mmCIF file of C-alpha atoms and ligand atoms in Angstrom:
data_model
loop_
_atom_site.group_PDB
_atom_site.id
_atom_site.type_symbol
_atom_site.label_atom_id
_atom_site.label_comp_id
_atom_site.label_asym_id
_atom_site.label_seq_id
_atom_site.Cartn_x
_atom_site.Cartn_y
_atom_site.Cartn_z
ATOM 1 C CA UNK A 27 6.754 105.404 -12.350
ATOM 2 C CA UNK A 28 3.420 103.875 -11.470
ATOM 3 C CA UNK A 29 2.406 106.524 -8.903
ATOM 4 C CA UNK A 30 3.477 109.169 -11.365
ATOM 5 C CA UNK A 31 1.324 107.565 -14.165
ATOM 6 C CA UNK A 32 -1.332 106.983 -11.334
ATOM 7 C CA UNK A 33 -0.746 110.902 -10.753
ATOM 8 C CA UNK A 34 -1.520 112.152 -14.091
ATOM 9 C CA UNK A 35 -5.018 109.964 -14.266
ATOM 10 C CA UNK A 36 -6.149 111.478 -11.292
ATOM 11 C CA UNK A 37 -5.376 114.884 -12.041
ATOM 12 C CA UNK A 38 -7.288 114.715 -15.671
ATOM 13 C CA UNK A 39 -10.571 117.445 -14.849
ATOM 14 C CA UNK A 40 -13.872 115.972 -15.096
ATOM 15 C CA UNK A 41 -15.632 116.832 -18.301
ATOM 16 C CA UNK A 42 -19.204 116.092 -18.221
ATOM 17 C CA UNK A 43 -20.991 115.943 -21.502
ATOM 18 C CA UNK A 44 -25.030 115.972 -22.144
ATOM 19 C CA UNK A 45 -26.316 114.910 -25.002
ATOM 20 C CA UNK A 46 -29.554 114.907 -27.364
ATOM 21 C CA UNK A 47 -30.661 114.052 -30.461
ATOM 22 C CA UNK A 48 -28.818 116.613 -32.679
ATOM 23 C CA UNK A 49 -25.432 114.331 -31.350
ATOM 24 C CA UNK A 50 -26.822 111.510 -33.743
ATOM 25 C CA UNK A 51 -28.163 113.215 -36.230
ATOM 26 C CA UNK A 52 -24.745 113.321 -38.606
ATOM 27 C CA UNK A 53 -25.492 109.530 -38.465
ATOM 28 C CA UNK A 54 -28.689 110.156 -40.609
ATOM 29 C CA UNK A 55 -30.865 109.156 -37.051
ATOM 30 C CA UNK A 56 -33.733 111.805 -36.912
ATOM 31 C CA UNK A 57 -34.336 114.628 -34.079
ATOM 32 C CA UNK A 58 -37.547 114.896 -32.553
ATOM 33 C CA UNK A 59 -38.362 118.291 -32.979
ATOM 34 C CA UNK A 60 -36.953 119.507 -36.039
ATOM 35 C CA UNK A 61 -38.581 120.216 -39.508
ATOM 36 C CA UNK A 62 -39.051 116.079 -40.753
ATOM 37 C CA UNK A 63 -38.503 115.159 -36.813
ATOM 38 C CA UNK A 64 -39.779 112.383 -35.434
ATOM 39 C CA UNK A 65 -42.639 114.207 -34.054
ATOM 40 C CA UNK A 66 -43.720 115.670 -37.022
ATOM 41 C CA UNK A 67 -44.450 112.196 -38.187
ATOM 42 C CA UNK A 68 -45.820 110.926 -35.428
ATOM 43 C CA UNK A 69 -48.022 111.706 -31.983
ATOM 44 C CA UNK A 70 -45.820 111.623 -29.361
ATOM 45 C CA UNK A 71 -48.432 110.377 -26.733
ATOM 46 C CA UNK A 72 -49.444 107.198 -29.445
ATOM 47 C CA UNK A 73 -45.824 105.903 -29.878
ATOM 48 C CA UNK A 74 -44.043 107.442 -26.205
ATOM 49 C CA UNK A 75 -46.831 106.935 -23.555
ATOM 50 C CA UNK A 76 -47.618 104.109 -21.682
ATOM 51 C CA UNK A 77 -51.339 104.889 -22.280
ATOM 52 C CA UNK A 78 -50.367 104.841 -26.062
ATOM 53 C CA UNK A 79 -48.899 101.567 -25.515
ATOM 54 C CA UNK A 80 -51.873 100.272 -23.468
ATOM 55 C CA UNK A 81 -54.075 101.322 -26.722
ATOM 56 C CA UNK A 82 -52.014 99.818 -29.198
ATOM 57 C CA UNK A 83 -49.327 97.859 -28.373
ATOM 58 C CA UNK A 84 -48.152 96.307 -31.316
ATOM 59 C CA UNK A 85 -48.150 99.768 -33.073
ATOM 60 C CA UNK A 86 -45.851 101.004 -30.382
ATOM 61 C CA UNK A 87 -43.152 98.198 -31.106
ATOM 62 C CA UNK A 88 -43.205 98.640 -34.187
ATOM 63 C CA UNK A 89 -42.261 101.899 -34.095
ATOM 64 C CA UNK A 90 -39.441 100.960 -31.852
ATOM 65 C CA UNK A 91 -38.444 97.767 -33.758
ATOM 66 C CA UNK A 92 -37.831 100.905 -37.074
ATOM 67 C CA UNK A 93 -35.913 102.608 -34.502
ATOM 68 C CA UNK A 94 -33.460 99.610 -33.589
ATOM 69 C CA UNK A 95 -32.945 99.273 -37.105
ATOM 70 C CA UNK A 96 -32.142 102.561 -38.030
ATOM 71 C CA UNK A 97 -29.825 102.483 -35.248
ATOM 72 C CA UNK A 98 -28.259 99.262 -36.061
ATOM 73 C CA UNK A 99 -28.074 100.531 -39.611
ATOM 74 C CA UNK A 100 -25.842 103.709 -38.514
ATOM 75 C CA UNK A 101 -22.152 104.523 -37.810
ATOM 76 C CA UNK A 102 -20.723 106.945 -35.075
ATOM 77 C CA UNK A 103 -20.204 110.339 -36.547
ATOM 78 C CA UNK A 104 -17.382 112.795 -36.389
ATOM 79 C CA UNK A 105 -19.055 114.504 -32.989
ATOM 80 C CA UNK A 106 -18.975 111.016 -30.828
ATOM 81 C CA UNK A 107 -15.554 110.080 -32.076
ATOM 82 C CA UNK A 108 -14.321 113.184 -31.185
ATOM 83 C CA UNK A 109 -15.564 112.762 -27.659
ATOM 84 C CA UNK A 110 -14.330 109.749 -26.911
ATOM 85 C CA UNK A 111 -10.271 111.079 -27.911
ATOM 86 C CA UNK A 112 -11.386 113.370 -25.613
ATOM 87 C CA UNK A 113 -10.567 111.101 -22.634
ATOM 88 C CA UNK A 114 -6.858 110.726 -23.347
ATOM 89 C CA UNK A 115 -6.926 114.576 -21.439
ATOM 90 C CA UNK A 116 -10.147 114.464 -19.695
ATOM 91 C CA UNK A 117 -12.365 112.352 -17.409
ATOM 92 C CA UNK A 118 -15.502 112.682 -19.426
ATOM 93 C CA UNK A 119 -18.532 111.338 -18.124
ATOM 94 C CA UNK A 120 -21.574 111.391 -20.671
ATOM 95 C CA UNK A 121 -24.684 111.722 -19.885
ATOM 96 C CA UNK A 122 -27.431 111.244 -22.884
ATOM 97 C CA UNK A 123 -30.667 111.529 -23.639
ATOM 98 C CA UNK A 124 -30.366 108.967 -26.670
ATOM 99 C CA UNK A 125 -31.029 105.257 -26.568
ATOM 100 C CA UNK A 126 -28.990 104.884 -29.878
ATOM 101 C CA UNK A 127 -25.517 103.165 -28.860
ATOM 102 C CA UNK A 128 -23.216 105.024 -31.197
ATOM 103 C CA UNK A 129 -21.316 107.263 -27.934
ATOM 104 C CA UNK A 130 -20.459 103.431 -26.905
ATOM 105 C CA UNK A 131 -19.944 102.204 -30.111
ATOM 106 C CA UNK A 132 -17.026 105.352 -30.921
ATOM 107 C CA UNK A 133 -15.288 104.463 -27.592
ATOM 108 C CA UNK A 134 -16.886 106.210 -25.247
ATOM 109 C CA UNK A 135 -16.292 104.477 -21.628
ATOM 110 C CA UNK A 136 -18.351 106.505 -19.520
ATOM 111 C CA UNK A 137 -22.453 106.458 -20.620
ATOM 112 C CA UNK A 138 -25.126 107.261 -19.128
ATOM 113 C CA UNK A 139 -28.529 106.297 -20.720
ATOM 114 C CA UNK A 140 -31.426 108.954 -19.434
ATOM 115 C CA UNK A 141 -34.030 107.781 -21.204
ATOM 116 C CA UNK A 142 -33.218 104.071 -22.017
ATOM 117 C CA UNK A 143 -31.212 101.910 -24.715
ATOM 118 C CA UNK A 144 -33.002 101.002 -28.031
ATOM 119 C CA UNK A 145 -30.929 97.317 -27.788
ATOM 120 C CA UNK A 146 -32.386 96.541 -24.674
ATOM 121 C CA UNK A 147 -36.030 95.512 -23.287
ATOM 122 C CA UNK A 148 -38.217 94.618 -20.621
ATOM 123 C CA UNK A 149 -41.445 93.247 -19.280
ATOM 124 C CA UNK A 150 -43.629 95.436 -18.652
ATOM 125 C CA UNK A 151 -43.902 94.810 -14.760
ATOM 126 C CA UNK A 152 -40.174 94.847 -14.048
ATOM 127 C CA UNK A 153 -38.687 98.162 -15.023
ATOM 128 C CA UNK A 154 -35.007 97.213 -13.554
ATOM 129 C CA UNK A 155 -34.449 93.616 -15.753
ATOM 130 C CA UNK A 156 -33.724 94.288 -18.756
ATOM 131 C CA UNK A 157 -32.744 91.934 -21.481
ATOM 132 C CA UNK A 158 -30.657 92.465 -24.863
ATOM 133 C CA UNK A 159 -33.104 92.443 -28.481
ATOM 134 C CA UNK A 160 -31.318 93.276 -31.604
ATOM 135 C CA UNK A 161 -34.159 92.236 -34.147
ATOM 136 C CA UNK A 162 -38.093 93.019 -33.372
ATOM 137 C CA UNK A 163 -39.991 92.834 -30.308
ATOM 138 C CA UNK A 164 -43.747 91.670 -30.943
ATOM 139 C CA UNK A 165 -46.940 91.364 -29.476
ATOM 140 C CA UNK A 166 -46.842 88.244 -27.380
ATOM 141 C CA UNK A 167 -43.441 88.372 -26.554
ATOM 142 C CA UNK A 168 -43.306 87.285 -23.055
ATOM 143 C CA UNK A 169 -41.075 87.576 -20.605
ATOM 144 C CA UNK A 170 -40.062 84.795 -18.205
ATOM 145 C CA UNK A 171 -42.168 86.393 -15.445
ATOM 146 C CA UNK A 172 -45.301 85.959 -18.270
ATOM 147 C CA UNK A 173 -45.894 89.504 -19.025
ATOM 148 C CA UNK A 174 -45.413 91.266 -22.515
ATOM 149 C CA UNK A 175 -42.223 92.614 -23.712
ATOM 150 C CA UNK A 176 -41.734 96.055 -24.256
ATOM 151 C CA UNK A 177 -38.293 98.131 -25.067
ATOM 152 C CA UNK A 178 -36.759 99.525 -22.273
ATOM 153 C CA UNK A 179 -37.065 102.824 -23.319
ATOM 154 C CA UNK A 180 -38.479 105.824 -20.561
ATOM 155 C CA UNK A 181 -41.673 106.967 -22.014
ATOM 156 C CA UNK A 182 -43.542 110.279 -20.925
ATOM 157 C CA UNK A 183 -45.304 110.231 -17.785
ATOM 158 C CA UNK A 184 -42.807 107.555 -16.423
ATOM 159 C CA UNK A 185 -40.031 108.125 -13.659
ATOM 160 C CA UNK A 186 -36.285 108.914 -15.183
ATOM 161 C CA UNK A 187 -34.935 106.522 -12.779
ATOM 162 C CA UNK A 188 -31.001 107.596 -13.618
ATOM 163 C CA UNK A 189 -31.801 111.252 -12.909
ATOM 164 C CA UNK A 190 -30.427 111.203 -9.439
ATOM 165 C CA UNK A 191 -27.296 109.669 -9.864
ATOM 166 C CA UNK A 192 -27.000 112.134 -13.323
ATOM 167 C CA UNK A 193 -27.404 115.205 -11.050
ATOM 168 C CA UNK A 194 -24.530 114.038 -8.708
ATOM 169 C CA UNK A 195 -22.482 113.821 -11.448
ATOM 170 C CA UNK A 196 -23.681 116.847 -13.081
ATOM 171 C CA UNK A 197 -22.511 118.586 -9.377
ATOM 172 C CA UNK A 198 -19.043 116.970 -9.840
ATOM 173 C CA UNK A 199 -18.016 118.324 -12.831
ATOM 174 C CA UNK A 200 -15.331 120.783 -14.176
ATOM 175 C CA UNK A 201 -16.476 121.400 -17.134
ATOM 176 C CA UNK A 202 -20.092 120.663 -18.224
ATOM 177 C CA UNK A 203 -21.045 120.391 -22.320
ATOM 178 C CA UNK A 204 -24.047 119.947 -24.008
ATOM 179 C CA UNK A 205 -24.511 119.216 -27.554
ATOM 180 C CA UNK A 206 -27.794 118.936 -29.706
ATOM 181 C CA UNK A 207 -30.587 118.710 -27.218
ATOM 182 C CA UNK A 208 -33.395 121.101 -27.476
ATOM 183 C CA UNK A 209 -33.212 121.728 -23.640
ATOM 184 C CA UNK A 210 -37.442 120.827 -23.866
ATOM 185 C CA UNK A 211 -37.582 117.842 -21.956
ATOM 186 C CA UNK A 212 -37.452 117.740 -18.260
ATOM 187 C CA UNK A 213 -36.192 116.527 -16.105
ATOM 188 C CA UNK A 214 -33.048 115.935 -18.401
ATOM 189 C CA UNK A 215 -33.185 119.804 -19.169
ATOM 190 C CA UNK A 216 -32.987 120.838 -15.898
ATOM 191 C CA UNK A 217 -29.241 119.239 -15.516
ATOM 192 C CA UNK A 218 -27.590 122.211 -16.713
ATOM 193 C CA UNK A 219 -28.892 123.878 -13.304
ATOM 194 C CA UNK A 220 -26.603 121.571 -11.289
ATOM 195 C CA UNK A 221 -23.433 122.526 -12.847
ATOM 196 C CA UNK A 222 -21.673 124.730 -10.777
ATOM 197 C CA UNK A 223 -21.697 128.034 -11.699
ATOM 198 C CA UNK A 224 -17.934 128.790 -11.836
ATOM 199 C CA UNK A 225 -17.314 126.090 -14.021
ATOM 200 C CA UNK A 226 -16.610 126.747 -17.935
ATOM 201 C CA UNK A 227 -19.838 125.555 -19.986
ATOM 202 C CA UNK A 228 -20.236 124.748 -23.512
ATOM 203 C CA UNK A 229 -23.176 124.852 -26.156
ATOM 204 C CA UNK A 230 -22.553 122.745 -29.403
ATOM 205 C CA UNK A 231 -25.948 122.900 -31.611
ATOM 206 C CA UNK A 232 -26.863 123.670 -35.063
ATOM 207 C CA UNK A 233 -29.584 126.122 -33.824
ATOM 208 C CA UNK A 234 -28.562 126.808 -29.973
ATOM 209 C CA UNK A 235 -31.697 126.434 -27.565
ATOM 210 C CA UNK A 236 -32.974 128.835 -25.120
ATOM 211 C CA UNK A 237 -31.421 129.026 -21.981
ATOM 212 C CA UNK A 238 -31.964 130.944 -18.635
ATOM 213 C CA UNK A 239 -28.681 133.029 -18.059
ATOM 214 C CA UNK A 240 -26.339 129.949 -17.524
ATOM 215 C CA UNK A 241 -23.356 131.507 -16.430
ATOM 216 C CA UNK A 242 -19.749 131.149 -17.917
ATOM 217 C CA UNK A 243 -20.972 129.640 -21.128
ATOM 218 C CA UNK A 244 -19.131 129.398 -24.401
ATOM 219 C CA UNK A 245 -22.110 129.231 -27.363
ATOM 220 C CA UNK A 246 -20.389 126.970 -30.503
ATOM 221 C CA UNK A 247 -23.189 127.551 -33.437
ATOM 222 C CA UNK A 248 -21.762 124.510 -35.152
ATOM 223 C CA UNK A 249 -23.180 120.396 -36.156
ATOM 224 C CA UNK A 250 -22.449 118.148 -33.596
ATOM 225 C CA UNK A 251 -18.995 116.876 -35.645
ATOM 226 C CA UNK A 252 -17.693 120.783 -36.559
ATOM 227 C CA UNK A 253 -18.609 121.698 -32.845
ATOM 228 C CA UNK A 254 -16.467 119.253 -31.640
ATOM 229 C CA UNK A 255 -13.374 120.567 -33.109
ATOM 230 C CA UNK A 256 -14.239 124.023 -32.082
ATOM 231 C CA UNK A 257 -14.438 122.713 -28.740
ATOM 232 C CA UNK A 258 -11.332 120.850 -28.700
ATOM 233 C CA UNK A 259 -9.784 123.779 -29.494
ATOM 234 C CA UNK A 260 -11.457 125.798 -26.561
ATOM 235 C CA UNK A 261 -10.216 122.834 -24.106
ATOM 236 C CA UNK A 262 -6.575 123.197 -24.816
ATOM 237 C CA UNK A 263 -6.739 126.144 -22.811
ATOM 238 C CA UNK A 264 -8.593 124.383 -19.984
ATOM 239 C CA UNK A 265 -6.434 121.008 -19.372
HETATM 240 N N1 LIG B 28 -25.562 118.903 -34.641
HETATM 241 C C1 LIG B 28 -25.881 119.447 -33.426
HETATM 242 N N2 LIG B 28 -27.141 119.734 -33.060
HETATM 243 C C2 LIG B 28 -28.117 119.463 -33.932
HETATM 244 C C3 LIG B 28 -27.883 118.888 -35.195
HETATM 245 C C4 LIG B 28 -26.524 118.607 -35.548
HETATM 246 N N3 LIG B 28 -26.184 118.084 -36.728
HETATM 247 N N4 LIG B 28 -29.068 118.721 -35.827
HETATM 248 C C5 LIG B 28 -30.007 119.158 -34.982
HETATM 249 N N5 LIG B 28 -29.456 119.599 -33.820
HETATM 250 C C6 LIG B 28 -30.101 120.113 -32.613
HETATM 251 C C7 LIG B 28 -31.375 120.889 -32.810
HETATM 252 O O1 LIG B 28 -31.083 122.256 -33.117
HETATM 253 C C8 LIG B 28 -32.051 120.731 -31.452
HETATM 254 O O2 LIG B 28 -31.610 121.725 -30.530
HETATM 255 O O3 LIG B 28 -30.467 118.997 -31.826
HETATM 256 C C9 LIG B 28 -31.564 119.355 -30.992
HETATM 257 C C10 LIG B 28 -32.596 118.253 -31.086
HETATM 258 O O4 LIG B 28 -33.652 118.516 -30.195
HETATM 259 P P1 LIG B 28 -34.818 117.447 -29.987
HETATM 260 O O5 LIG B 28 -35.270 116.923 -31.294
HETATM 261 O O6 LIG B 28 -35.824 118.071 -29.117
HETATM 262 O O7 LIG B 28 -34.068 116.219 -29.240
HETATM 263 P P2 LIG B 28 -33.748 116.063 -27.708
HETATM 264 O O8 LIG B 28 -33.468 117.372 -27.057
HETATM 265 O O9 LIG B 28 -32.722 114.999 -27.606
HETATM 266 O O10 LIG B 28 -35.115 115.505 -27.150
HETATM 267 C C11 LIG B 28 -35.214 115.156 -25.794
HETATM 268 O O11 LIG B 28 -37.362 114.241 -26.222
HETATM 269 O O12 LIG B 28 -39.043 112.937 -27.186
HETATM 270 C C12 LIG B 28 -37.955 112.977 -26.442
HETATM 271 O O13 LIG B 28 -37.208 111.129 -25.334
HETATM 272 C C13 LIG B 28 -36.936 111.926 -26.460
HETATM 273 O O14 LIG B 28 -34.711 111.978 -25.515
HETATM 274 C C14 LIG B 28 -35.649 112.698 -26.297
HETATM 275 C C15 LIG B 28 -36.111 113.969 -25.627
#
């Protein structure tokens, strides 16, 4: 009985998922580049650079410190709940591009943060220890090796240091989705180009972004939390 249980786990396909912004944003947590996105509102090389940081510091945390507690302030939505049933059928690996913790938060096992976690920080001479902040970091916040606090988030101009290990996965899967990232920023965009060809691929956005002939792809027009049923339909065919 175990070995046949044992059997059935390791037979599930490997659904990778990439996400972006648009995942989150059913949970009232703004895009970047939409009309009224983030970047609208504010310079992107003030409040996501370390030169911006390096000019003015304590306006960079607190734009983070709003960030944690819009975060902390929202719920998962339709879209990540639906992912995470998905692993009863599937081993689903995400991959995301958010630092919000609502794919974790909806039961999500499998998460990988590209670009950082909002409930996290670090000094800002250690990039690998991190430490857990749930209210505001300030200016003068030290850590223990002396130097300032800052979030661990992974600004412009700074290495993506989990983009390795998210390409090997990437390369490993059997089905690769992506839902509600604008495909803009690299190197997280370029992903998509590790997928296999042969494998089915998905699309769930509101507005679907431009992509360079990706082959074998299903396009699902839909909000992160309608896309997701579409898709679950879609996968019943693919188990
Ligand atoms: N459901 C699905 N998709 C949506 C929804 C929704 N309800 N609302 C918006 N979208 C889509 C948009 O059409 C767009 O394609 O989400 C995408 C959001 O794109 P961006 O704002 O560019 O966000 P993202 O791709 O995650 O940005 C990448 O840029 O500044 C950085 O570091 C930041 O990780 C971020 C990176």
């Amino acid at each position: 009985m175990a070995n046949k249980e044992n059997d059935t786990i390791n037979h599930k396909k490997k659904l990778v998922v990439l996400t972006g912004a648009g995942m989150s944003a059913e949970s009232g947590l703004k895009t970047f580049r939409d009309t009224d996105g983030l970047w609208e509102g504010y310079n992107v090389y003030e409040v996501a650079t370390p030169r911006g940081f390096a000019t003015n510091p304590q306006f960079v945390l607190d734009f983070y410190n709003m960030r944690r507690k819009d975060v902390a302030n929202a719920k998962p939505n339709a879209g990540h709940v639906g992912l995470a049933a998905l692993e009863n059928d599937f081993d689903v690996q995400i991959i995301t591009q958010n630092i919000d913790d609502l794919h974790e938060r909806a039961g999500s096992k499998n998460v990988l943060h590209l670009h950082g976690e909002i409930f996290k920080m670090r000094s800002v001479k250690n990039i690998f220890k991190t430490f857990d902040i749930r209210g505001d970091i300030n200016l003068g916040d030290v850590a223990e090796d002396g130097s300032q606090l800052r979030p661990f988030i992974v600004w412009f101009e700074e290495p993506v240091p989990m983009i390795v290990e998210a390409a090997k996965i990437v390369s490993t899967a059997d089905i690769f989705v992506v839902i509600g990232t604008s495909l803009q920023v690299y190197p997280a965009a370029g992903l998509v180009n590790y997928a296999n060809r042969k494998i089915p691929k998905f699309i769930i956005d509101k507005n679907i972004p431009y992509t360079s002939s990706i082959q074998n792809l299903t396009v699902i027009e839909k909000g992160a939390g309608e896309g997701l049923y579409y898709l679950k339909n879609y996968l019943k065919n693919l188990l």
